[in-house]
PDB file of C-alpha atoms in Angstrom:
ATOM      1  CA  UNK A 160      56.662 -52.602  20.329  1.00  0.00           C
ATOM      2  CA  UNK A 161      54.843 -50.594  17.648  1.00  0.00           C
ATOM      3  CA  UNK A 162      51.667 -50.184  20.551  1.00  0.00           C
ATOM      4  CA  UNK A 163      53.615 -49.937  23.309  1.00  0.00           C
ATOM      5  CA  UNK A 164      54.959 -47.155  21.999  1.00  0.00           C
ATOM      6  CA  UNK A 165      51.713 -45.711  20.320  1.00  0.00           C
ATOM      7  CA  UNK A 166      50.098 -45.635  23.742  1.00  0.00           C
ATOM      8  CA  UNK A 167      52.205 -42.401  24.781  1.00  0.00           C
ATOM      9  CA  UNK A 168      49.950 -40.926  22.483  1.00  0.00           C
ATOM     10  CA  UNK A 169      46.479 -41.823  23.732  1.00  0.00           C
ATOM     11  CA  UNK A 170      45.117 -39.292  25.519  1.00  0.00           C
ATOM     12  CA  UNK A 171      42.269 -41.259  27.348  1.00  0.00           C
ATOM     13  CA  UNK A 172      43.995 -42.423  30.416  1.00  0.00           C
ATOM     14  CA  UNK A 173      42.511 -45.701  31.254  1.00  0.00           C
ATOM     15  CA  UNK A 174      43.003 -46.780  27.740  1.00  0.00           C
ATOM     16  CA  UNK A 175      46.658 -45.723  27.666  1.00  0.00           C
ATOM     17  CA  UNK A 176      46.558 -48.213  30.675  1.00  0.00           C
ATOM     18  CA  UNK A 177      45.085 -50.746  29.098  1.00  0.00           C
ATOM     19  CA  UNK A 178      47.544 -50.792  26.105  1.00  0.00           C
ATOM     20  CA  UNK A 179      50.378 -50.599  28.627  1.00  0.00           C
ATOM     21  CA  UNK A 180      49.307 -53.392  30.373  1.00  0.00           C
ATOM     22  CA  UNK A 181      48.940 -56.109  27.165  1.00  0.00           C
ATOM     23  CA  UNK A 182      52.397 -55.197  26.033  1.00  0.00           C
ATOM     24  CA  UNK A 183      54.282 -55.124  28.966  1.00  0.00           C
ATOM     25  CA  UNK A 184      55.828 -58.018  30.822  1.00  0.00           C
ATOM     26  CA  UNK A 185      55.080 -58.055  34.354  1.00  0.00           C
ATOM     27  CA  UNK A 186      59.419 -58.472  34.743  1.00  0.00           C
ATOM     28  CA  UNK A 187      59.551 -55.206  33.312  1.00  0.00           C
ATOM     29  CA  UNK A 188      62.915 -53.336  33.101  1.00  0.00           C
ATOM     30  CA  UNK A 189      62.438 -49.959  31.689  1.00  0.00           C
ATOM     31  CA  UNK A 190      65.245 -47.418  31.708  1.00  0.00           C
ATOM     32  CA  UNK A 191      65.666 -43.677  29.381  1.00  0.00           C
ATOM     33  CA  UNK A 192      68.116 -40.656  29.868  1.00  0.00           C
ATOM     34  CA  UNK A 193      65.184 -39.313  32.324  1.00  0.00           C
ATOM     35  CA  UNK A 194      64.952 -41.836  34.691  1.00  0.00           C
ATOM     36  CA  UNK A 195      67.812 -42.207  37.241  1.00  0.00           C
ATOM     37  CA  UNK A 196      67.173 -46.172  37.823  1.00  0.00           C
ATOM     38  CA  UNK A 197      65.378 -48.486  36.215  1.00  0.00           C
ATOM     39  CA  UNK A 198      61.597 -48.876  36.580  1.00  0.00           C
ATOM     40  CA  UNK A 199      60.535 -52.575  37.296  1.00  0.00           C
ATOM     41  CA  UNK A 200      57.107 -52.250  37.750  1.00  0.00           C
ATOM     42  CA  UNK A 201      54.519 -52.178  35.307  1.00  0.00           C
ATOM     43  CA  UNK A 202      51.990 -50.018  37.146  1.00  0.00           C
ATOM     44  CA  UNK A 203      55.264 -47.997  37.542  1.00  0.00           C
ATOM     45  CA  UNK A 204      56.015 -47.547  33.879  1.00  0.00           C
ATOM     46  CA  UNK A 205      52.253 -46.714  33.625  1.00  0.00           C
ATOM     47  CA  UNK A 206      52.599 -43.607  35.854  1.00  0.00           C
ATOM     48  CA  UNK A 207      55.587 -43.127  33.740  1.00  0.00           C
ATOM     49  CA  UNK A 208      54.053 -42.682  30.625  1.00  0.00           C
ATOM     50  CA  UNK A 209      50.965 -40.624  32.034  1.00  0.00           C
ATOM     51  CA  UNK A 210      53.495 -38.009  33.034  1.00  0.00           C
ATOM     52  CA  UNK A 211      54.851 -37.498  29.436  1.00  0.00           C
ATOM     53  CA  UNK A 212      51.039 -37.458  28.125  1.00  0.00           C
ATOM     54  CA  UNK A 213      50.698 -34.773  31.202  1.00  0.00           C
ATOM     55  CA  UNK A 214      53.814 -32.308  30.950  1.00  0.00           C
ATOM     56  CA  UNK A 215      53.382 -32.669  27.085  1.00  0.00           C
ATOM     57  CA  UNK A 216      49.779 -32.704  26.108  1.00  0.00           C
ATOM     58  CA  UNK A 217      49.027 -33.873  22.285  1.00  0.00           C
ATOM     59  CA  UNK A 218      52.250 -35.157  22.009  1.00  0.00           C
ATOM     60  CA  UNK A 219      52.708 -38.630  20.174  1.00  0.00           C
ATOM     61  CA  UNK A 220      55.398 -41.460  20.160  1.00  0.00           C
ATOM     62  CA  UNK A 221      55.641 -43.442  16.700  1.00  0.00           C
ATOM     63  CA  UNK A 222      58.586 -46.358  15.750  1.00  0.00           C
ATOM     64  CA  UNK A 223      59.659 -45.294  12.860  1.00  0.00           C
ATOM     65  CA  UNK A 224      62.229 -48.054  12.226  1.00  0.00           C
ATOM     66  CA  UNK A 225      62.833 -51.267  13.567  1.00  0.00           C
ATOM     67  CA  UNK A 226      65.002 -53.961  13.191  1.00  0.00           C
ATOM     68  CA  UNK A 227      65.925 -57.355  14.881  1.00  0.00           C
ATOM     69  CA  UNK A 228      68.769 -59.898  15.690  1.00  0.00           C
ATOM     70  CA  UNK A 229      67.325 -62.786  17.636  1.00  0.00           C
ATOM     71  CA  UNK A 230      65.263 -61.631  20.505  1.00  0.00           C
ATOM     72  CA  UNK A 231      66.691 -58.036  20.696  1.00  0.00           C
ATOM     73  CA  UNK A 232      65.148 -55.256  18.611  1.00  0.00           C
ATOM     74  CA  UNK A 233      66.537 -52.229  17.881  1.00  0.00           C
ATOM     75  CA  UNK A 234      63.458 -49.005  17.828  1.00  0.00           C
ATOM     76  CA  UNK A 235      64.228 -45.581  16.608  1.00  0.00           C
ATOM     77  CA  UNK A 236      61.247 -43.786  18.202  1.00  0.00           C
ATOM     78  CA  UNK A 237      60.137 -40.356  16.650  1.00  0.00           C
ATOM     79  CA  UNK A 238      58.528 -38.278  19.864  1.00  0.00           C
ATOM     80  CA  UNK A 239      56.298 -35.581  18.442  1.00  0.00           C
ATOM     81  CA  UNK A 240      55.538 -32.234  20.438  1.00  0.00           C
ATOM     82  CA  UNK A 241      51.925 -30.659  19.768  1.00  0.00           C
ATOM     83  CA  UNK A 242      53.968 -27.964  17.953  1.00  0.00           C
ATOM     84  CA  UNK A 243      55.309 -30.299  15.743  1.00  0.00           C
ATOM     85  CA  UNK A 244      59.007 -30.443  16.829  1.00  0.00           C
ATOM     86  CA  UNK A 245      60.616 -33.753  17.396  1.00  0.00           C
ATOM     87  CA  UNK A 246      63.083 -35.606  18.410  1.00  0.00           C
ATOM     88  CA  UNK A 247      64.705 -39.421  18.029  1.00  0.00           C
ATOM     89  CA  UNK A 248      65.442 -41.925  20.417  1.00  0.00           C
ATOM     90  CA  UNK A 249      66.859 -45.319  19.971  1.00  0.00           C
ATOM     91  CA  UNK A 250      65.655 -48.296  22.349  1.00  0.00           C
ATOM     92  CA  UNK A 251      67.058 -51.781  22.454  1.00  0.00           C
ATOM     93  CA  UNK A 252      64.320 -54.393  23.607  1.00  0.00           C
ATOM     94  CA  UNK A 253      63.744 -57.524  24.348  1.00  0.00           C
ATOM     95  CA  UNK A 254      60.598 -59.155  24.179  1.00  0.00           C
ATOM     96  CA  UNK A 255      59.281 -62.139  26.255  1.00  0.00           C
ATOM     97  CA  UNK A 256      57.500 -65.505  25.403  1.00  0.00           C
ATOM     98  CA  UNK A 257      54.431 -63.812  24.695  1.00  0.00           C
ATOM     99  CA  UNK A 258      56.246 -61.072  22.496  1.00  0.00           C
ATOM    100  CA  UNK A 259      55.497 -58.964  25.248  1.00  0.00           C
ATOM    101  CA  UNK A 260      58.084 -55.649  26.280  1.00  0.00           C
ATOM    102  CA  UNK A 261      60.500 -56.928  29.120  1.00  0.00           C
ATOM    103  CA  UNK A 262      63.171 -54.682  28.998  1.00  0.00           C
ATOM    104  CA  UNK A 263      63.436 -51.513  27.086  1.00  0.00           C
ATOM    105  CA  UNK A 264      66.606 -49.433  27.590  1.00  0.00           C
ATOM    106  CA  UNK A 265      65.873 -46.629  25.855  1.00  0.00           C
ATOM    107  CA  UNK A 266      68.790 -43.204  24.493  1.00  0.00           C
ATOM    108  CA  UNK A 267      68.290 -39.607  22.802  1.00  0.00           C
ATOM    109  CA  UNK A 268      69.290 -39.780  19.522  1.00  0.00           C
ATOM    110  CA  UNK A 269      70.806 -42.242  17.354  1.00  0.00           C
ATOM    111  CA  UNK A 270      74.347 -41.482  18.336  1.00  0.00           C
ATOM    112  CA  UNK A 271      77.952 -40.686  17.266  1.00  0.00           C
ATOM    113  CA  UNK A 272      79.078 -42.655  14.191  1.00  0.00           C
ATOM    114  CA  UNK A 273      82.925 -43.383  14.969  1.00  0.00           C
TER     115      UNK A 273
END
């Protein structure tokens, strides 16, 4: 979880690739507040992830916390802008056999307490 996310980071293309490829499952579900369905293809969440490295150049994606019942993990993600604004999101994953991402739905925020 900890590369996956680190590999929004790295700037170098093919290795951003390559980091995305060991930690994804190949029955990848990946869904966030920007994408309207969910992306089930790993070369898909690839392209994915190159546009955020594109449209926000020297920005960085770090867990900061991360906890786990089971097989389902709970990430609060910290995305850093070159600028050095950020923002949280939560994610709740699961992992496969070979503690690999397989589905990653991911929300701004750490929402509302009730």
């Amino acid at each position: 979880i900890d590369q996956f996310f680190a590999a929004w980071g790295e700037t170098d293309a093919d290795s951003r690739a390559e980091i995305l490829r060991q930690t994804l499952s190949p029955d990848i579900s990946y869904t966030d507040p920007r994408t309207p369905d969910a992306i089930t293809d790993v070369d898909a969440v690839i392209a994915y992830v190159a546009m955020y490295s594109q449209y926000a150049p020297g920005a960085t994606a770090r867990v900061v916390s991360l906890s786990n019942t089971q097989n389902m993990y709970r990430a609060t993600v910290e995305f850093r802008m070159n600028d050095g604004k950020t923002q949280l999101g939560q994610y709740f994953i699961e992992l496969d056999a070979s503690a690999r991402v397989s589905r990653s739905t991911g929300f701004v925020g750490l929402g509302e307490p009730e």
